[in-house]
Amino acid sequence: MQKPPIPPDETKRLMSLHSLRLLDSGPEDRFDRITRMAKRLLEVDICLVSLVDSDRQWFKSRQGLDACETPREISFCGHAIAEERLFVVEDAHSDPRFADNPLVTEDPRIRFYAGHPIHSPSGLRIGTFCVIDRMPRTLSSADEETLKDFASLVDDELASDSKINIDELTNIANRRGFKMVASHLIPLCVRNDLDVELLFFDLDDFKAINDKYGHERGDEALRFFAKLLLKSFREADVVARLGGDEFVVLMAGERLAVDRALQRMNNVANEAKQPRMSDVRWSAGRIRFDPERHKDIDDVLRDADSRMYENKTARRTSTR
């Protein structure tokens, strides 16, 4: 077994890693969302955001693996941070560097590994975004670009304070966080011929709730609706509050079950045992991303917003 090399900038690298205060921190959806999506799109057994510490690799986000860390000296990621490129092991059994590695001969029995460095805000390689499979495989050029895109998404999260991208009231992504994720996700899906659909929600008569019951009840309604979206849509979908009483959900992948998700949303709302929230209603607009019509996420938002107002007008007309 070949142990990972120690980078020449190891001291600066470790100082940069520790300054982020991420090691041994709790799970965060901003990272888990990325690993969930990558695991599904690349069809691998395991996907990780791995931070390489002085003597261990610790997983800030992990899908398909129970362990939260492993020793650095047996890590694949320790090798991957040595250079600024994608590090690929197509079949660990036939690679003399890893054939007798405990991670290969024992659980999780790695056969395939691909990892791209992730960086601190200062640009130092502090870990990897990696995918793992228990069968040997190769990556297509499109898969390689996809993996790099996901690593860039993690870099974006590391480069900005999470509070900047999170709505303080509802604890879901805000407009800035949503647009940052969407700007990476949409080109990735276009390149991989995957569907992208945006749903735009606006609470009906929200001002009346504030006027009748006060802003505390209005805030409660916003938190209720954010939780309703999280319960109704897939974990990999991007849920955000754009501002005020406007919310969006971005769905990406194959065979998107949008109608089923919307029906589940109505069912969850009806089953919620919160009588104080019984007057929360909403209008929705949905639009499928069309690369010939939409040049960026702002174009999609405008179209979905327009569809939402058509739905709101129709609902008001039907109740008169």
Short mmCIF file of C-alpha atoms in Angstrom, two decimals:
data_model
loop_
_atom_site.label_atom_id
_atom_site.label_comp_id
_atom_site.label_asym_id
_atom_site.label_seq_id
_atom_site.Cartn_x
_atom_site.Cartn_y
_atom_site.Cartn_z
CA MET A 1 0.00 0.00 0.00
CA GLN A 2 1.25 3.46 -0.87
CA LYS A 3 0.64 6.17 1.70
CA PRO A 4 -0.49 9.60 0.48
CA PRO A 5 2.26 12.20 -0.02
CA ILE A 6 2.43 15.26 2.22
CA PRO A 7 1.87 18.46 0.18
CA PRO A 8 4.68 21.05 0.34
CA ASP A 9 2.22 23.66 1.63
CA GLU A 10 0.91 21.35 4.39
CA THR A 11 1.21 23.87 7.25
CA LYS A 12 -0.65 26.62 5.38
CA ARG A 13 -3.14 24.05 4.12
CA LEU A 14 -3.99 22.85 7.62
CA MET A 15 -4.22 26.40 8.99
CA SER A 16 -6.62 27.26 6.20
CA LEU A 17 -8.70 24.13 6.83
CA HIS A 18 -8.99 24.72 10.57
CA SER A 19 -9.87 28.38 10.11
CA LEU A 20 -13.13 27.30 8.46
CA ARG A 21 -14.28 25.61 11.70
CA LEU A 22 -15.97 22.82 9.76
CA LEU A 23 -14.20 19.79 11.22
CA ASP A 24 -16.50 17.78 13.51
CA SER A 25 -19.40 20.14 12.81
CA GLY A 26 -22.92 18.89 12.24
CA PRO A 27 -24.57 18.02 8.91
CA GLU A 28 -25.55 20.92 6.65
CA ASP A 29 -28.07 20.69 3.86
CA ARG A 30 -26.00 23.00 1.63
CA PHE A 31 -23.41 20.20 1.35
CA ASP A 32 -25.75 17.20 1.69
CA ARG A 33 -27.88 18.46 -1.18
CA ILE A 34 -24.83 18.40 -3.46
CA THR A 35 -23.70 14.88 -2.48
CA ARG A 36 -27.25 13.51 -2.79
CA MET A 37 -27.57 14.93 -6.27
CA ALA A 38 -24.14 13.72 -7.43
CA LYS A 39 -24.75 10.21 -6.10
CA ARG A 40 -27.98 10.02 -8.04
CA LEU A 41 -26.74 11.59 -11.28
CA LEU A 42 -23.48 9.64 -11.46
CA GLU A 43 -25.10 6.43 -10.18
CA VAL A 44 -22.42 5.56 -7.63
CA ASP A 45 -22.58 3.77 -4.29
CA ILE A 46 -20.93 6.52 -2.24
CA CYS A 47 -20.44 10.27 -2.52
CA LEU A 48 -18.45 12.37 -0.05
CA VAL A 49 -17.25 15.84 0.81
CA SER A 50 -13.96 14.87 2.45
CA LEU A 51 -11.74 17.22 4.47
CA VAL A 52 -8.15 16.01 4.84
CA ASP A 53 -6.84 16.82 8.33
CA SER A 54 -3.33 16.16 9.66
CA ASP A 55 -3.97 12.49 10.46
CA ARG A 56 -7.48 11.72 9.20
CA GLN A 57 -9.96 12.41 6.46
CA TRP A 58 -13.26 13.59 7.91
CA PHE A 59 -16.49 13.65 5.93
CA LYS A 60 -18.48 16.87 6.09
CA SER A 61 -21.14 15.21 3.94
CA ARG A 62 -21.57 11.54 3.11
CA GLN A 63 -24.06 9.49 1.15
CA GLY A 64 -23.89 5.68 1.16
CA LEU A 65 -21.26 5.41 3.93
CA ASP A 66 -21.72 5.06 7.68
CA ALA A 67 -18.18 5.99 8.76
CA CYS A 68 -17.59 9.68 9.48
CA GLU A 69 -13.80 9.51 9.09
CA THR A 70 -10.86 7.23 8.27
CA PRO A 71 -7.11 7.49 8.87
CA ARG A 72 -5.35 9.77 6.40
CA GLU A 73 -2.60 7.25 5.72
CA ILE A 74 -5.06 4.86 4.04
CA SER A 75 -7.17 7.54 2.37
CA PHE A 76 -7.63 7.91 -1.38
CA CYS A 77 -8.41 11.60 -0.84
CA GLY A 78 -4.94 12.13 0.60
CA HIS A 79 -3.60 11.24 -2.84
CA ALA A 80 -6.22 13.35 -4.62
CA ILE A 81 -5.19 16.63 -2.93
CA ALA A 82 -1.59 16.26 -4.14
CA GLU A 83 -2.38 17.83 -7.52
CA GLU A 84 -4.88 20.23 -9.03
CA ARG A 85 -6.66 17.69 -11.19
CA LEU A 86 -9.22 14.91 -11.10
CA PHE A 87 -7.75 11.81 -9.44
CA VAL A 88 -9.22 8.54 -10.73
CA VAL A 89 -8.67 4.91 -9.76
CA GLU A 90 -10.70 2.75 -12.13
CA ASP A 91 -10.01 -0.58 -10.39
CA ALA A 92 -8.28 -0.53 -7.02
CA HIS A 93 -7.71 -4.31 -7.16
CA SER A 94 -5.32 -3.90 -10.09
CA ASP A 95 -3.64 -0.71 -8.81
CA PRO A 96 -0.50 -1.49 -6.76
CA ARG A 97 -0.95 1.72 -4.76
CA PHE A 98 -4.30 0.52 -3.35
CA ALA A 99 -4.71 -3.24 -3.91
CA ASP A 100 -3.90 -4.10 -0.27
CA ASN A 101 -5.45 -0.96 1.23
CA PRO A 102 -7.86 -1.80 4.11
CA LEU A 103 -10.52 0.36 2.44
CA VAL A 104 -10.27 -2.00 -0.55
CA THR A 105 -9.85 -5.37 1.16
CA GLU A 106 -12.41 -4.56 3.89
CA ASP A 107 -15.49 -2.35 4.13
CA PRO A 108 -16.40 -0.27 2.21
CA ARG A 109 -14.54 -2.42 -0.37
CA ILE A 110 -13.63 0.35 -2.78
CA ARG A 111 -13.02 -0.66 -6.39
CA PHE A 112 -13.58 2.66 -8.16
CA TYR A 113 -12.65 6.12 -6.87
CA ALA A 114 -12.74 9.57 -8.46
CA GLY A 115 -12.01 12.71 -6.49
CA HIS A 116 -11.52 16.37 -7.37
CA PRO A 117 -9.84 18.79 -4.94
CA ILE A 118 -11.98 21.30 -3.08
CA HIS A 119 -10.48 24.53 -1.84
CA SER A 120 -10.47 26.96 1.04
CA PRO A 121 -11.34 30.59 0.21
CA SER A 122 -7.59 31.22 -0.12
CA GLY A 123 -7.35 28.57 -2.85
CA LEU A 124 -5.54 25.84 -0.89
CA ARG A 125 -6.58 22.20 -1.44
CA ILE A 126 -8.22 21.15 1.82
CA GLY A 127 -10.08 18.04 0.70
CA THR A 128 -12.02 16.47 -2.13
CA PHE A 129 -15.43 15.98 -3.61
CA CYS A 130 -15.34 12.28 -4.44
CA VAL A 131 -17.45 9.41 -5.71
CA ILE A 132 -16.86 5.73 -4.94
CA ASP A 133 -18.19 2.48 -6.33
CA ARG A 134 -17.82 -1.15 -5.33
CA MET A 135 -17.40 -2.17 -8.95
CA PRO A 136 -14.66 -1.07 -11.36
CA ARG A 137 -15.74 1.58 -13.84
CA THR A 138 -14.56 4.43 -16.02
CA LEU A 139 -15.74 8.01 -16.25
CA SER A 140 -16.80 9.55 -19.53
CA SER A 141 -15.58 13.04 -20.35
CA ALA A 142 -19.09 14.30 -19.53
CA ASP A 143 -18.96 12.53 -16.14
CA GLU A 144 -15.60 14.14 -15.42
CA GLU A 145 -17.00 17.60 -16.16
CA THR A 146 -20.00 16.83 -13.97
CA LEU A 147 -17.78 15.83 -11.06
CA LYS A 148 -15.74 19.01 -11.46
CA ASP A 149 -18.95 21.05 -11.47
CA PHE A 150 -20.05 19.50 -8.18
CA ALA A 151 -16.63 20.24 -6.69
CA SER A 152 -17.06 23.87 -7.82
CA LEU A 153 -20.40 23.99 -6.04
CA VAL A 154 -18.70 22.90 -2.82
CA ASP A 155 -16.00 25.53 -3.41
CA ASP A 156 -18.69 28.18 -3.70
CA GLU A 157 -20.17 27.12 -0.38
CA LEU A 158 -16.76 27.14 1.28
CA ALA A 159 -15.96 30.57 -0.18
CA SER A 160 -18.96 32.27 1.37
CA ASP A 161 -20.33 32.43 4.87
CA SER A 162 -23.31 30.08 4.98
CA LYS A 163 -25.35 32.80 6.71
CA ILE A 164 -25.13 34.88 3.55
CA ASN A 165 -26.94 32.14 1.60
CA ILE A 166 -29.51 31.08 4.22
CA ASP A 167 -32.79 32.76 5.05
CA GLU A 168 -32.66 33.47 8.78
CA LEU A 169 -36.39 33.06 9.38
CA THR A 170 -36.99 29.75 7.59
CA ASN A 171 -33.46 28.22 7.54
CA ILE A 172 -33.73 27.37 3.84
CA ALA A 173 -31.73 28.95 1.01
CA ASN A 174 -32.33 32.62 0.29
CA ARG A 175 -32.36 34.26 -3.15
CA ARG A 176 -28.57 34.57 -3.27
CA GLY A 177 -28.00 30.96 -2.22
CA PHE A 178 -30.62 29.69 -4.65
CA LYS A 179 -29.21 31.56 -7.64
CA MET A 180 -25.68 30.44 -6.82
CA VAL A 181 -26.71 26.75 -6.82
CA ALA A 182 -28.99 27.10 -9.85
CA SER A 183 -26.30 28.82 -11.95
CA HIS A 184 -24.16 25.68 -11.61
CA LEU A 185 -26.91 23.08 -11.63
CA ILE A 186 -28.70 24.16 -14.82
CA PRO A 187 -25.65 23.99 -17.15
CA LEU A 188 -24.75 20.64 -15.57
CA CYS A 189 -28.22 19.26 -16.36
CA VAL A 190 -28.20 20.66 -19.90
CA ARG A 191 -24.87 18.97 -20.59
CA ASN A 192 -26.21 15.66 -19.26
CA ASP A 193 -29.58 15.97 -21.03
CA LEU A 194 -31.51 16.04 -17.74
CA ASP A 195 -34.83 17.78 -17.13
CA VAL A 196 -34.99 20.93 -15.02
CA GLU A 197 -38.26 22.34 -13.71
CA LEU A 198 -38.85 25.37 -11.52
CA LEU A 199 -41.90 25.85 -9.29
CA PHE A 200 -42.68 29.36 -8.07
CA PHE A 201 -44.97 29.75 -5.02
CA ASP A 202 -46.63 32.82 -3.56
CA LEU A 203 -48.79 32.79 -0.42
CA ASP A 204 -52.34 34.00 -1.03
CA ASP A 205 -53.58 36.97 1.02
CA PHE A 206 -50.42 36.96 3.14
CA LYS A 207 -50.84 40.65 3.93
CA ALA A 208 -54.25 39.87 5.38
CA ILE A 209 -52.69 37.34 7.76
CA ASN A 210 -50.24 39.99 8.98
CA ASP A 211 -52.95 42.64 9.28
CA LYS A 212 -55.41 40.38 11.09
CA TYR A 213 -53.11 38.42 13.41
CA GLY A 214 -49.85 40.36 13.46
CA HIS A 215 -46.38 39.81 12.03
CA GLU A 216 -45.58 37.02 14.48
CA ARG A 217 -48.34 34.92 12.92
CA GLY A 218 -47.07 35.91 9.47
CA ASP A 219 -43.58 34.68 10.36
CA GLU A 220 -45.11 31.45 11.66
CA ALA A 221 -46.89 31.00 8.33
CA LEU A 222 -43.64 31.47 6.41
CA ARG A 223 -41.85 28.90 8.56
CA PHE A 224 -44.78 26.50 8.17
CA PHE A 225 -44.69 26.82 4.39
CA ALA A 226 -40.91 26.29 4.22
CA LYS A 227 -41.28 23.06 6.23
CA LEU A 228 -44.16 22.02 4.01
CA LEU A 229 -41.95 22.31 0.92
CA LEU A 230 -39.12 20.37 2.56
CA LYS A 231 -41.49 17.54 3.51
CA SER A 232 -43.16 17.40 0.10
CA PHE A 233 -40.23 17.47 -2.31
CA ARG A 234 -37.19 15.25 -2.71
CA GLU A 235 -34.12 15.79 -0.57
CA ALA A 236 -32.07 16.61 -3.67
CA ASP A 237 -34.47 19.37 -4.80
CA VAL A 238 -33.40 22.96 -4.13
CA VAL A 239 -35.90 24.75 -1.86
CA ALA A 240 -35.55 28.49 -1.27
CA ARG A 241 -37.33 31.60 -0.04
CA LEU A 242 -36.74 34.39 -2.55
CA GLY A 243 -38.07 37.04 -0.19
CA GLY A 244 -41.35 38.15 1.34
CA ASP A 245 -43.90 35.38 0.74
CA GLU A 246 -42.26 34.04 -2.44
CA PHE A 247 -40.72 30.54 -2.49
CA VAL A 248 -39.21 28.37 -5.23
CA VAL A 249 -38.30 24.73 -5.75
CA LEU A 250 -35.84 23.64 -8.44
CA MET A 251 -36.15 20.00 -9.52
CA ALA A 252 -33.56 18.32 -11.73
CA GLY A 253 -33.03 14.81 -13.06
CA GLU A 254 -34.79 12.17 -15.10
CA ARG A 255 -38.55 11.55 -15.07
CA LEU A 256 -39.42 14.39 -12.73
CA ALA A 257 -42.60 13.59 -10.82
CA VAL A 258 -43.71 17.20 -10.39
CA ASP A 259 -47.46 16.48 -10.26
CA ARG A 260 -46.90 13.82 -7.63
CA ALA A 261 -44.84 16.23 -5.51
CA LEU A 262 -47.54 18.92 -5.74
CA GLN A 263 -50.21 16.42 -4.73
CA ARG A 264 -48.04 15.28 -1.83
CA MET A 265 -47.75 18.92 -0.81
CA ASN A 266 -51.53 19.29 -0.64
CA ASN A 267 -51.83 16.04 1.31
CA VAL A 268 -49.16 17.06 3.82
CA ALA A 269 -50.81 20.46 4.30
CA ASN A 270 -54.23 18.88 4.88
CA GLU A 271 -52.78 16.39 7.37
CA ALA A 272 -50.81 19.00 9.32
CA LYS A 273 -52.19 19.34 12.82
CA GLN A 274 -51.73 23.10 12.98
CA PRO A 275 -55.15 24.76 13.05
CA ARG A 276 -53.51 28.18 13.31
CA MET A 277 -52.12 27.56 9.81
CA SER A 278 -55.41 26.46 8.27
CA ASP A 279 -55.71 29.80 6.45
CA VAL A 280 -52.37 29.41 4.62
CA ARG A 281 -53.06 29.02 0.90
CA TRP A 282 -50.81 29.47 -2.08
CA SER A 283 -50.63 29.95 -5.82
CA ALA A 284 -48.03 28.16 -7.94
CA GLY A 285 -46.43 28.51 -11.34
CA ARG A 286 -44.21 25.93 -12.99
CA ILE A 287 -41.88 26.17 -15.94
CA ARG A 288 -39.52 23.72 -17.60
CA PHE A 289 -36.09 25.08 -18.45
CA ASP A 290 -35.70 25.52 -22.19
CA PRO A 291 -32.12 26.31 -23.29
CA GLU A 292 -33.44 27.92 -26.47
CA ARG A 293 -35.66 30.29 -24.51
CA HIS A 294 -33.91 30.75 -21.18
CA LYS A 295 -30.38 32.08 -21.11
CA ASP A 296 -30.06 31.95 -17.30
CA ILE A 297 -31.92 31.36 -14.04
CA ASP A 298 -33.38 34.89 -14.09
CA ASP A 299 -35.23 34.09 -17.32
CA VAL A 300 -36.67 30.94 -15.74
CA LEU A 301 -37.73 32.84 -12.62
CA ARG A 302 -39.54 35.47 -14.70
CA ASP A 303 -41.46 32.83 -16.66
CA ALA A 304 -42.38 30.87 -13.53
CA ASP A 305 -43.42 34.07 -11.75
CA SER A 306 -45.70 34.92 -14.67
CA ARG A 307 -47.26 31.45 -14.55
CA MET A 308 -47.80 31.84 -10.82
CA TYR A 309 -49.72 35.10 -11.29
CA GLU A 310 -51.88 33.46 -13.96
CA ASN A 311 -52.71 30.76 -11.43
CA LYS A 312 -53.42 33.34 -8.69
CA THR A 313 -55.74 35.32 -10.99
CA ALA A 314 -57.60 32.19 -12.03
CA ARG A 315 -58.04 31.15 -8.38
CA ARG A 316 -59.40 34.57 -7.41
CA THR A 317 -61.81 34.58 -10.35
CA SER A 318 -63.13 31.12 -9.47
CA THR A 319 -63.95 32.18 -5.87
CA ARG A 320 -65.99 35.23 -6.86
#
